[in-house]
């Protein structure tokens, strides 16, 4: 198994229905419920991308419930 300093594999950024992000090896089939987000590259670049785009760590269902509660 490659460590983070020698890992030359290609990863893709994935997202689930709750808008939570992760990375997955690009050449592997995604687990159910996860979808390619569109960014792929080395592990550090994928993690940097997630840091940029995942600005609200709360699951989508929680954000929606909180929004509904604030409008009531």
mmCIF file with all atom_site columns, N, CA and C in Angstrom:
data_model
loop_
_atom_site.group_PDB
_atom_site.id
_atom_site.type_symbol
_atom_site.label_atom_id
_atom_site.label_alt_id
_atom_site.label_comp_id
_atom_site.label_asym_id
_atom_site.label_entity_id
_atom_site.label_seq_id
_atom_site.pdbx_PDB_ins_code
_atom_site.Cartn_x
_atom_site.Cartn_y
_atom_site.Cartn_z
_atom_site.occupancy
_atom_site.B_iso_or_equiv
_atom_site.pdbx_formal_charge
_atom_site.auth_seq_id
_atom_site.auth_comp_id
_atom_site.auth_asym_id
_atom_site.auth_atom_id
_atom_site.pdbx_PDB_model_num
ATOM 1   N N  . UNK A 1 1  ? 0.847   -1.181 0.000   1.00 0.00 ? 1  UNK A N  1
ATOM 2   C CA . UNK A 1 1  ? 0.000   0.000  0.000   1.00 0.00 ? 1  UNK A CA 1
ATOM 3   C C  . UNK A 1 1  ? 0.890   1.240  0.000   1.00 0.00 ? 1  UNK A C  1
ATOM 4   N N  . UNK A 1 2  ? 0.534   2.220  -0.809  1.00 0.00 ? 2  UNK A N  1
ATOM 5   C CA . UNK A 1 2  ? 1.328   3.438  -0.925  1.00 0.00 ? 2  UNK A CA 1
ATOM 6   C C  . UNK A 1 2  ? 1.048   4.358  0.260   1.00 0.00 ? 2  UNK A C  1
ATOM 7   N N  . UNK A 1 3  ? 2.123   5.010  0.739   1.00 0.00 ? 3  UNK A N  1
ATOM 8   C CA . UNK A 1 3  ? 1.889   6.015  1.775   1.00 0.00 ? 3  UNK A CA 1
ATOM 9   C C  . UNK A 1 3  ? 1.669   7.362  1.098   1.00 0.00 ? 3  UNK A C  1
ATOM 10  N N  . UNK A 1 4  ? 1.250   8.359  1.866   1.00 0.00 ? 4  UNK A N  1
ATOM 11  C CA . UNK A 1 4  ? 0.871   9.634  1.255   1.00 0.00 ? 4  UNK A CA 1
ATOM 12  C C  . UNK A 1 4  ? 2.029   10.336 0.562   1.00 0.00 ? 4  UNK A C  1
ATOM 13  N N  . UNK A 1 5  ? 3.268   10.017 0.895   1.00 0.00 ? 5  UNK A N  1
ATOM 14  C CA . UNK A 1 5  ? 4.421   10.659 0.263   1.00 0.00 ? 5  UNK A CA 1
ATOM 15  C C  . UNK A 1 5  ? 4.802   10.006 -1.066  1.00 0.00 ? 5  UNK A C  1
ATOM 16  N N  . UNK A 1 6  ? 4.417   8.757  -1.277  1.00 0.00 ? 6  UNK A N  1
ATOM 17  C CA . UNK A 1 6  ? 4.784   8.050  -2.499  1.00 0.00 ? 6  UNK A CA 1
ATOM 18  C C  . UNK A 1 6  ? 3.572   7.613  -3.312  1.00 0.00 ? 6  UNK A C  1
ATOM 19  N N  . UNK A 1 7  ? 2.403   7.997  -2.895  1.00 0.00 ? 7  UNK A N  1
ATOM 20  C CA . UNK A 1 7  ? 1.169   7.593  -3.565  1.00 0.00 ? 7  UNK A CA 1
ATOM 21  C C  . UNK A 1 7  ? 1.035   8.343  -4.887  1.00 0.00 ? 7  UNK A C  1
ATOM 22  N N  . UNK A 1 8  ? 1.147   7.619  -5.986  1.00 0.00 ? 8  UNK A N  1
ATOM 23  C CA . UNK A 1 8  ? 1.029   8.228  -7.311  1.00 0.00 ? 8  UNK A CA 1
ATOM 24  C C  . UNK A 1 8  ? -0.279  7.855  -7.989  1.00 0.00 ? 8  UNK A C  1
ATOM 25  N N  . UNK A 1 9  ? -1.190  7.277  -7.237  1.00 0.00 ? 9  UNK A N  1
ATOM 26  C CA . UNK A 1 9  ? -2.467  6.878  -7.816  1.00 0.00 ? 9  UNK A CA 1
ATOM 27  C C  . UNK A 1 9  ? -3.347  8.104  -8.073  1.00 0.00 ? 9  UNK A C  1
ATOM 28  N N  . UNK A 1 10 ? -4.333  7.928  -8.940  1.00 0.00 ? 10 UNK A N  1
ATOM 29  C CA . UNK A 1 10 ? -5.276  9.001  -9.252  1.00 0.00 ? 10 UNK A CA 1
ATOM 30  C C  . UNK A 1 10 ? -6.560  8.772  -8.467  1.00 0.00 ? 10 UNK A C  1
ATOM 31  N N  . UNK A 1 11 ? -7.020  9.833  -7.832  1.00 0.00 ? 11 UNK A N  1
ATOM 32  C CA . UNK A 1 11 ? -8.244  9.795  -7.041  1.00 0.00 ? 11 UNK A CA 1
ATOM 33  C C  . UNK A 1 11 ? -9.283  10.684 -7.697  1.00 0.00 ? 11 UNK A C  1
ATOM 34  N N  . UNK A 1 12 ? -10.537 10.479 -7.326  1.00 0.00 ? 12 UNK A N  1
ATOM 35  C CA . UNK A 1 12 ? -11.597 11.384 -7.745  1.00 0.00 ? 12 UNK A CA 1
ATOM 36  C C  . UNK A 1 12 ? -12.335 11.849 -6.502  1.00 0.00 ? 12 UNK A C  1
ATOM 37  N N  . UNK A 1 13 ? -12.854 13.065 -6.594  1.00 0.00 ? 13 UNK A N  1
ATOM 38  C CA . UNK A 1 13 ? -13.662 13.612 -5.507  1.00 0.00 ? 13 UNK A CA 1
ATOM 39  C C  . UNK A 1 13 ? -15.081 13.100 -5.723  1.00 0.00 ? 13 UNK A C  1
ATOM 40  N N  . UNK A 1 14 ? -15.668 12.578 -4.662  1.00 0.00 ? 14 UNK A N  1
ATOM 41  C CA . UNK A 1 14 ? -17.021 12.041 -4.736  1.00 0.00 ? 14 UNK A CA 1
ATOM 42  C C  . UNK A 1 14 ? -17.908 12.754 -3.720  1.00 0.00 ? 14 UNK A C  1
ATOM 43  N N  . UNK A 1 15 ? -19.214 12.715 -3.994  1.00 0.00 ? 15 UNK A N  1
ATOM 44  C CA . UNK A 1 15 ? -20.188 13.366 -3.112  1.00 0.00 ? 15 UNK A CA 1
ATOM 45  C C  . UNK A 1 15 ? -21.407 12.464 -3.008  1.00 0.00 ? 15 UNK A C  1
ATOM 46  N N  . UNK A 1 16 ? -22.039 12.472 -1.838  1.00 0.00 ? 16 UNK A N  1
ATOM 47  C CA . UNK A 1 16 ? -23.254 11.670 -1.677  1.00 0.00 ? 16 UNK A CA 1
ATOM 48  C C  . UNK A 1 16 ? -24.489 12.572 -1.690  1.00 0.00 ? 16 UNK A C  1
ATOM 49  N N  . UNK A 1 17 ? -25.656 11.976 -1.497  1.00 0.00 ? 17 UNK A N  1
ATOM 50  C CA . UNK A 1 17 ? -26.908 12.732 -1.550  1.00 0.00 ? 17 UNK A CA 1
ATOM 51  C C  . UNK A 1 17 ? -27.037 13.751 -0.421  1.00 0.00 ? 17 UNK A C  1
ATOM 52  N N  . UNK A 1 18 ? -26.262 13.588 0.633   1.00 0.00 ? 18 UNK A N  1
ATOM 53  C CA . UNK A 1 18 ? -26.268 14.538 1.748   1.00 0.00 ? 18 UNK A CA 1
ATOM 54  C C  . UNK A 1 18 ? -25.241 15.649 1.535   1.00 0.00 ? 18 UNK A C  1
ATOM 55  N N  . UNK A 1 19 ? -24.635 15.678 0.336   1.00 0.00 ? 19 UNK A N  1
ATOM 56  C CA . UNK A 1 19 ? -23.618 16.656 -0.042  1.00 0.00 ? 19 UNK A CA 1
ATOM 57  C C  . UNK A 1 19 ? -22.393 16.597 0.867   1.00 0.00 ? 19 UNK A C  1
ATOM 58  N N  . UNK A 1 20 ? -22.028 15.380 1.234   1.00 0.00 ? 20 UNK A N  1
ATOM 59  C CA . UNK A 1 20 ? -20.797 15.129 1.976   1.00 0.00 ? 20 UNK A CA 1
ATOM 60  C C  . UNK A 1 20 ? -19.760 14.648 0.965   1.00 0.00 ? 20 UNK A C  1
ATOM 61  N N  . UNK A 1 21 ? -18.531 15.063 1.157   1.00 0.00 ? 21 UNK A N  1
ATOM 62  C CA . UNK A 1 21 ? -17.470 14.777 0.189   1.00 0.00 ? 21 UNK A CA 1
ATOM 63  C C  . UNK A 1 21 ? -16.475 13.765 0.721   1.00 0.00 ? 21 UNK A C  1
ATOM 64  N N  . UNK A 1 22 ? -15.826 13.085 -0.224  1.00 0.00 ? 22 UNK A N  1
ATOM 65  C CA . UNK A 1 22 ? -14.753 12.158 0.101   1.00 0.00 ? 22 UNK A CA 1
ATOM 66  C C  . UNK A 1 22 ? -13.912 11.976 -1.156  1.00 0.00 ? 22 UNK A C  1
ATOM 67  N N  . UNK A 1 23 ? -12.884 11.145 -1.056  1.00 0.00 ? 23 UNK A N  1
ATOM 68  C CA . UNK A 1 23 ? -12.107 10.792 -2.247  1.00 0.00 ? 23 UNK A CA 1
ATOM 69  C C  . UNK A 1 23 ? -12.182 9.285  -2.429  1.00 0.00 ? 23 UNK A C  1
ATOM 70  N N  . UNK A 1 24 ? -11.988 8.870  -3.669  1.00 0.00 ? 24 UNK A N  1
ATOM 71  C CA . UNK A 1 24 ? -12.063 7.464  -4.017  1.00 0.00 ? 24 UNK A CA 1
ATOM 72  C C  . UNK A 1 24 ? -11.063 7.218  -5.131  1.00 0.00 ? 24 UNK A C  1
ATOM 73  N N  . UNK A 1 25 ? -10.459 6.058  -5.141  1.00 0.00 ? 25 UNK A N  1
ATOM 74  C CA . UNK A 1 25 ? -9.541  5.745  -6.234  1.00 0.00 ? 25 UNK A CA 1
ATOM 75  C C  . UNK A 1 25 ? -10.302 5.801  -7.560  1.00 0.00 ? 25 UNK A C  1
ATOM 76  N N  . UNK A 1 26 ? -9.747  6.522  -8.527  1.00 0.00 ? 26 UNK A N  1
ATOM 77  C CA . UNK A 1 26 ? -10.449 6.802  -9.782  1.00 0.00 ? 26 UNK A CA 1
ATOM 78  C C  . UNK A 1 26 ? -10.746 5.548  -10.591 1.00 0.00 ? 26 UNK A C  1
ATOM 79  N N  . UNK A 1 27 ? -9.938  4.514  -10.431 1.00 0.00 ? 27 UNK A N  1
ATOM 80  C CA . UNK A 1 27 ? -10.139 3.309  -11.246 1.00 0.00 ? 27 UNK A CA 1
ATOM 81  C C  . UNK A 1 27 ? -11.045 2.272  -10.577 1.00 0.00 ? 27 UNK A C  1
ATOM 82  N N  . UNK A 1 28 ? -11.636 2.629  -9.457  1.00 0.00 ? 28 UNK A N  1
ATOM 83  C CA . UNK A 1 28 ? -12.525 1.698  -8.751  1.00 0.00 ? 28 UNK A CA 1
ATOM 84  C C  . UNK A 1 28 ? -13.976 2.121  -8.897  1.00 0.00 ? 28 UNK A C  1
ATOM 85  N N  . UNK A 1 29 ? -14.849 1.119  -8.848  1.00 0.00 ? 29 UNK A N  1
ATOM 86  C CA . UNK A 1 29 ? -16.282 1.392  -8.881  1.00 0.00 ? 29 UNK A CA 1
ATOM 87  C C  . UNK A 1 29 ? -16.690 2.083  -7.589  1.00 0.00 ? 29 UNK A C  1
ATOM 88  N N  . UNK A 1 30 ? -17.534 3.092  -7.721  1.00 0.00 ? 30 UNK A N  1
ATOM 89  C CA . UNK A 1 30 ? -17.975 3.840  -6.543  1.00 0.00 ? 30 UNK A CA 1
ATOM 90  C C  . UNK A 1 30 ? -18.956 3.015  -5.722  1.00 0.00 ? 30 UNK A C  1
ATOM 91  N N  . UNK A 1 31 ? -18.930 3.201  -4.410  1.00 0.00 ? 31 UNK A N  1
ATOM 92  C CA . UNK A 1 31 ? -19.939 2.546  -3.581  1.00 0.00 ? 31 UNK A CA 1
ATOM 93  C C  . UNK A 1 31 ? -21.312 3.165  -3.848  1.00 0.00 ? 31 UNK A C  1
ATOM 94  N N  . UNK A 1 32 ? -22.351 2.413  -3.567  1.00 0.00 ? 32 UNK A N  1
ATOM 95  C CA . UNK A 1 32 ? -23.709 2.919  -3.762  1.00 0.00 ? 32 UNK A CA 1
ATOM 96  C C  . UNK A 1 32 ? -23.915 4.215  -2.992  1.00 0.00 ? 32 UNK A C  1
ATOM 97  N N  . UNK A 1 33 ? -24.598 5.148  -3.626  1.00 0.00 ? 33 UNK A N  1
ATOM 98  C CA . UNK A 1 33 ? -24.920 6.412  -2.974  1.00 0.00 ? 33 UNK A CA 1
ATOM 99  C C  . UNK A 1 33 ? -23.871 7.494  -3.143  1.00 0.00 ? 33 UNK A C  1
ATOM 100 N N  . UNK A 1 34 ? -22.774 7.197  -3.815  1.00 0.00 ? 34 UNK A N  1
ATOM 101 C CA . UNK A 1 34 ? -21.720 8.185  -4.049  1.00 0.00 ? 34 UNK A CA 1
ATOM 102 C C  . UNK A 1 34 ? -21.602 8.441  -5.543  1.00 0.00 ? 34 UNK A C  1
ATOM 103 N N  . UNK A 1 35 ? -21.298 9.704  -5.897  1.00 0.00 ? 35 UNK A N  1
ATOM 104 C CA . UNK A 1 35 ? -21.239 10.133 -7.292  1.00 0.00 ? 35 UNK A CA 1
ATOM 105 C C  . UNK A 1 35 ? -19.975 10.952 -7.522  1.00 0.00 ? 35 UNK A C  1
ATOM 106 N N  . UNK A 1 36 ? -19.425 10.824 -8.704  1.00 0.00 ? 36 UNK A N  1
ATOM 107 C CA . UNK A 1 36 ? -18.249 11.632 -9.050  1.00 0.00 ? 36 UNK A CA 1
ATOM 108 C C  . UNK A 1 36 ? -18.636 13.105 -9.070  1.00 0.00 ? 36 UNK A C  1
ATOM 109 N N  . UNK A 1 37 ? -17.824 13.912 -8.426  1.00 0.00 ? 37 UNK A N  1
ATOM 110 C CA . UNK A 1 37 ? -18.085 15.346 -8.335  1.00 0.00 ? 37 UNK A CA 1
ATOM 111 C C  . UNK A 1 37 ? -17.485 16.077 -9.532  1.00 0.00 ? 37 UNK A C  1
ATOM 112 N N  . UNK A 1 38 ? -16.479 15.491 -10.171 1.00 0.00 ? 38 UNK A N  1
ATOM 113 C CA . UNK A 1 38 ? -15.905 16.086 -11.365 1.00 0.00 ? 38 UNK A CA 1
ATOM 114 C C  . UNK A 1 38 ? -14.429 16.405 -11.268 1.00 0.00 ? 38 UNK A C  1
ATOM 115 N N  . UNK A 1 39 ? -13.870 16.391 -10.060 1.00 0.00 ? 39 UNK A N  1
ATOM 116 C CA . UNK A 1 39 ? -12.454 16.705 -9.885  1.00 0.00 ? 39 UNK A CA 1
ATOM 117 C C  . UNK A 1 39 ? -11.697 15.406 -9.682  1.00 0.00 ? 39 UNK A C  1
ATOM 118 N N  . UNK A 1 40 ? -10.547 15.294 -10.327 1.00 0.00 ? 40 UNK A N  1
ATOM 119 C CA . UNK A 1 40 ? -9.712  14.114 -10.112 1.00 0.00 ? 40 UNK A CA 1
ATOM 120 C C  . UNK A 1 40 ? -8.246  14.488 -10.230 1.00 0.00 ? 40 UNK A C  1
ATOM 121 N N  . UNK A 1 41 ? -7.396  13.727 -9.540  1.00 0.00 ? 41 UNK A N  1
ATOM 122 C CA . UNK A 1 41 ? -5.968  13.988 -9.543  1.00 0.00 ? 41 UNK A CA 1
ATOM 123 C C  . UNK A 1 41 ? -5.297  13.274 -8.394  1.00 0.00 ? 41 UNK A C  1
ATOM 124 N N  . UNK A 1 42 ? -4.106  13.736 -8.018  1.00 0.00 ? 42 UNK A N  1
ATOM 125 C CA . UNK A 1 42 ? -3.410  13.131 -6.879  1.00 0.00 ? 42 UNK A CA 1
ATOM 126 C C  . UNK A 1 42 ? -4.192  13.373 -5.585  1.00 0.00 ? 42 UNK A C  1
ATOM 127 N N  . UNK A 1 43 ? -3.974  12.527 -4.605  1.00 0.00 ? 43 UNK A N  1
ATOM 128 C CA . UNK A 1 43 ? -4.697  12.600 -3.329  1.00 0.00 ? 43 UNK A CA 1
ATOM 129 C C  . UNK A 1 43 ? -4.645  13.998 -2.699  1.00 0.00 ? 43 UNK A C  1
ATOM 130 N N  . UNK A 1 44 ? -3.460  14.620 -2.576  1.00 0.00 ? 44 UNK A N  1
ATOM 131 C CA . UNK A 1 44 ? -3.421  15.955 -1.949  1.00 0.00 ? 44 UNK A CA 1
ATOM 132 C C  . UNK A 1 44 ? -4.248  16.994 -2.704  1.00 0.00 ? 44 UNK A C  1
ATOM 133 N N  . UNK A 1 45 ? -4.234  16.942 -4.027  1.00 0.00 ? 45 UNK A N  1
ATOM 134 C CA . UNK A 1 45 ? -5.013  17.901 -4.816  1.00 0.00 ? 45 UNK A CA 1
ATOM 135 C C  . UNK A 1 45 ? -6.505  17.693 -4.595  1.00 0.00 ? 45 UNK A C  1
ATOM 136 N N  . UNK A 1 46 ? -6.936  16.445 -4.503  1.00 0.00 ? 46 UNK A N  1
ATOM 137 C CA . UNK A 1 46 ? -8.351  16.158 -4.255  1.00 0.00 ? 46 UNK A CA 1
ATOM 138 C C  . UNK A 1 46 ? -8.762  16.659 -2.879  1.00 0.00 ? 46 UNK A C  1
ATOM 139 N N  . UNK A 1 47 ? -7.923  16.435 -1.886  1.00 0.00 ? 47 UNK A N  1
ATOM 140 C CA . UNK A 1 47 ? -8.241  16.904 -0.538  1.00 0.00 ? 47 UNK A CA 1
ATOM 141 C C  . UNK A 1 47 ? -8.268  18.432 -0.480  1.00 0.00 ? 47 UNK A C  1
ATOM 142 N N  . UNK A 1 48 ? -7.356  19.086 -1.201  1.00 0.00 ? 48 UNK A N  1
ATOM 143 C CA . UNK A 1 48 ? -7.374  20.554 -1.271  1.00 0.00 ? 48 UNK A CA 1
ATOM 144 C C  . UNK A 1 48 ? -8.664  21.044 -1.922  1.00 0.00 ? 48 UNK A C  1
ATOM 145 N N  . UNK A 1 49 ? -9.097  20.352 -2.971  1.00 0.00 ? 49 UNK A N  1
ATOM 146 C CA . UNK A 1 49 ? -10.337 20.730 -3.650  1.00 0.00 ? 49 UNK A CA 1
ATOM 147 C C  . UNK A 1 49 ? -11.525 20.618 -2.690  1.00 0.00 ? 49 UNK A C  1
ATOM 148 N N  . UNK A 1 50 ? -11.575 19.542 -1.932  1.00 0.00 ? 50 UNK A N  1
ATOM 149 C CA . UNK A 1 50 ? -12.660 19.365 -0.964  1.00 0.00 ? 50 UNK A CA 1
ATOM 150 C C  . UNK A 1 50 ? -12.637 20.495 0.057   1.00 0.00 ? 50 UNK A C  1
ATOM 151 N N  . UNK A 1 51 ? -11.450 20.875 0.522   1.00 0.00 ? 51 UNK A N  1
ATOM 152 C CA . UNK A 1 51 ? -11.348 21.995 1.469   1.00 0.00 ? 51 UNK A CA 1
ATOM 153 C C  . UNK A 1 51 ? -11.953 23.276 0.900   1.00 0.00 ? 51 UNK A C  1
ATOM 154 N N  . UNK A 1 52 ? -11.831 23.464 -0.412  1.00 0.00 ? 52 UNK A N  1
ATOM 155 C CA . UNK A 1 52 ? -12.355 24.671 -1.054  1.00 0.00 ? 52 UNK A CA 1
ATOM 156 C C  . UNK A 1 52 ? -13.869 24.636 -1.242  1.00 0.00 ? 52 UNK A C  1
ATOM 157 N N  . UNK A 1 53 ? -14.407 23.466 -1.597  1.00 0.00 ? 53 UNK A N  1
ATOM 158 C CA . UNK A 1 53 ? -15.821 23.407 -1.969  1.00 0.00 ? 53 UNK A CA 1
ATOM 159 C C  . UNK A 1 53 ? -16.754 22.977 -0.846  1.00 0.00 ? 53 UNK A C  1
ATOM 160 N N  . UNK A 1 54 ? -16.246 22.268 0.150   1.00 0.00 ? 54 UNK A N  1
ATOM 161 C CA . UNK A 1 54 ? -17.115 21.772 1.226   1.00 0.00 ? 54 UNK A CA 1
ATOM 162 C C  . UNK A 1 54 ? -17.057 22.753 2.382   1.00 0.00 ? 54 UNK A C  1
ATOM 163 N N  . UNK A 1 55 ? -17.816 23.808 2.252   1.00 0.00 ? 55 UNK A N  1
ATOM 164 C CA . UNK A 1 55 ? -17.743 24.899 3.226   1.00 0.00 ? 55 UNK A CA 1
ATOM 165 C C  . UNK A 1 55 ? -18.726 24.740 4.378   1.00 0.00 ? 55 UNK A C  1
ATOM 166 N N  . UNK A 1 56 ? -19.711 23.887 4.220   1.00 0.00 ? 56 UNK A N  1
ATOM 167 C CA . UNK A 1 56 ? -20.693 23.642 5.279   1.00 0.00 ? 56 UNK A CA 1
ATOM 168 C C  . UNK A 1 56 ? -20.751 22.140 5.520   1.00 0.00 ? 56 UNK A C  1
ATOM 169 N N  . UNK A 1 57 ? -20.199 21.707 6.632   1.00 0.00 ? 57 UNK A N  1
ATOM 170 C CA . UNK A 1 57 ? -20.056 20.281 6.915   1.00 0.00 ? 57 UNK A CA 1
ATOM 171 C C  . UNK A 1 57 ? -21.372 19.604 7.322   1.00 0.00 ? 57 UNK A C  1
ATOM 172 N N  . UNK A 1 58 ? -22.400 20.391 7.567   1.00 0.00 ? 58 UNK A N  1
ATOM 173 C CA . UNK A 1 58 ? -23.671 19.797 7.976   1.00 0.00 ? 58 UNK A CA 1
ATOM 174 C C  . UNK A 1 58 ? -24.299 19.042 6.807   1.00 0.00 ? 58 UNK A C  1
ATOM 175 N N  . UNK A 1 59 ? -24.864 17.853 7.062   1.00 0.00 ? 59 UNK A N  1
ATOM 176 C CA . UNK A 1 59 ? -25.556 17.124 5.994   1.00 0.00 ? 59 UNK A CA 1
ATOM 177 C C  . UNK A 1 59 ? -26.709 17.959 5.428   1.00 0.00 ? 59 UNK A C  1
ATOM 178 N N  . UNK A 1 60 ? -27.017 17.751 4.171   1.00 0.00 ? 60 UNK A N  1
ATOM 179 C CA . UNK A 1 60 ? -28.071 18.502 3.492   1.00 0.00 ? 60 UNK A CA 1
ATOM 180 C C  . UNK A 1 60 ? -29.394 18.398 4.235   1.00 0.00 ? 60 UNK A C  1
ATOM 181 N N  . UNK A 1 61 ? -29.751 17.220 4.712   1.00 0.00 ? 61 UNK A N  1
ATOM 182 C CA . UNK A 1 61 ? -31.039 17.068 5.409   1.00 0.00 ? 61 UNK A CA 1
ATOM 183 C C  . UNK A 1 61 ? -31.096 17.933 6.665   1.00 0.00 ? 61 UNK A C  1
ATOM 184 N N  . UNK A 1 62 ? -30.000 18.055 7.376   1.00 0.00 ? 62 UNK A N  1
ATOM 185 C CA . UNK A 1 62 ? -29.965 18.910 8.565   1.00 0.00 ? 62 UNK A CA 1
ATOM 186 C C  . UNK A 1 62 ? -30.085 20.380 8.179   1.00 0.00 ? 62 UNK A C  1
ATOM 187 N N  . UNK A 1 63 ? -29.379 20.790 7.138   1.00 0.00 ? 63 UNK A N  1
ATOM 188 C CA . UNK A 1 63 ? -29.476 22.184 6.687   1.00 0.00 ? 63 UNK A CA 1
ATOM 189 C C  . UNK A 1 63 ? -30.905 22.529 6.304   1.00 0.00 ? 63 UNK A C  1
ATOM 190 N N  . UNK A 1 64 ? -31.578 21.605 5.621   1.00 0.00 ? 64 UNK A N  1
ATOM 191 C CA . UNK A 1 64 ? -32.968 21.855 5.215   1.00 0.00 ? 64 UNK A CA 1
ATOM 192 C C  . UNK A 1 64 ? -33.876 21.963 6.432   1.00 0.00 ? 64 UNK A C  1
ATOM 193 N N  . UNK A 1 65 ? -33.709 21.069 7.409   1.00 0.00 ? 65 UNK A N  1
ATOM 194 C CA . UNK A 1 65 ? -34.538 21.132 8.620   1.00 0.00 ? 65 UNK A CA 1
ATOM 195 C C  . UNK A 1 65 ? -34.304 22.429 9.380   1.00 0.00 ? 65 UNK A C  1
ATOM 196 N N  . UNK A 1 66 ? -33.057 22.849 9.459   1.00 0.00 ? 66 UNK A N  1
ATOM 197 C CA . UNK A 1 66 ? -32.745 24.096 10.157  1.00 0.00 ? 66 UNK A CA 1
ATOM 198 C C  . UNK A 1 66 ? -33.340 25.297 9.426   1.00 0.00 ? 66 UNK A C  1
ATOM 199 N N  . UNK A 1 67 ? -33.312 25.272 8.108   1.00 0.00 ? 67 UNK A N  1
ATOM 200 C CA . UNK A 1 67 ? -33.886 26.358 7.321   1.00 0.00 ? 67 UNK A CA 1
ATOM 201 C C  . UNK A 1 67 ? -35.405 26.403 7.523   1.00 0.00 ? 67 UNK A C  1
ATOM 202 N N  . UNK A 1 68 ? -36.047 25.246 7.492   1.00 0.00 ? 68 UNK A N  1
ATOM 203 C CA . UNK A 1 68 ? -37.503 25.199 7.714   1.00 0.00 ? 68 UNK A CA 1
ATOM 204 C C  . UNK A 1 68 ? -37.852 25.709 9.109   1.00 0.00 ? 68 UNK A C  1
ATOM 205 N N  . UNK A 1 69 ? -37.067 25.335 10.116  1.00 0.00 ? 69 UNK A N  1
ATOM 206 C CA . UNK A 1 69 ? -37.332 25.759 11.485  1.00 0.00 ? 69 UNK A CA 1
ATOM 207 C C  . UNK A 1 69 ? -37.176 27.274 11.622  1.00 0.00 ? 69 UNK A C  1
ATOM 208 N N  . UNK A 1 70 ? -36.224 27.853 10.898  1.00 0.00 ? 70 UNK A N  1
ATOM 209 C CA . UNK A 1 70 ? -36.013 29.302 10.997  1.00 0.00 ? 70 UNK A CA 1
ATOM 210 C C  . UNK A 1 70 ? -37.112 30.084 10.291  1.00 0.00 ? 70 UNK A C  1
ATOM 211 N N  . UNK A 1 71 ? -37.791 29.458 9.342   1.00 0.00 ? 71 UNK A N  1
ATOM 212 C CA . UNK A 1 71 ? -38.867 30.126 8.608   1.00 0.00 ? 71 UNK A CA 1
ATOM 213 C C  . UNK A 1 71 ? -40.198 29.977 9.321   1.00 0.00 ? 71 UNK A C  1
ATOM 214 N N  . UNK A 1 72 ? -40.277 29.080 10.271  1.00 0.00 ? 72 UNK A N  1
ATOM 215 C CA . UNK A 1 72 ? -41.551 28.852 10.992  1.00 0.00 ? 72 UNK A CA 1
ATOM 216 C C  . UNK A 1 72 ? -41.780 29.886 12.071  1.00 0.00 ? 72 UNK A C  1
#
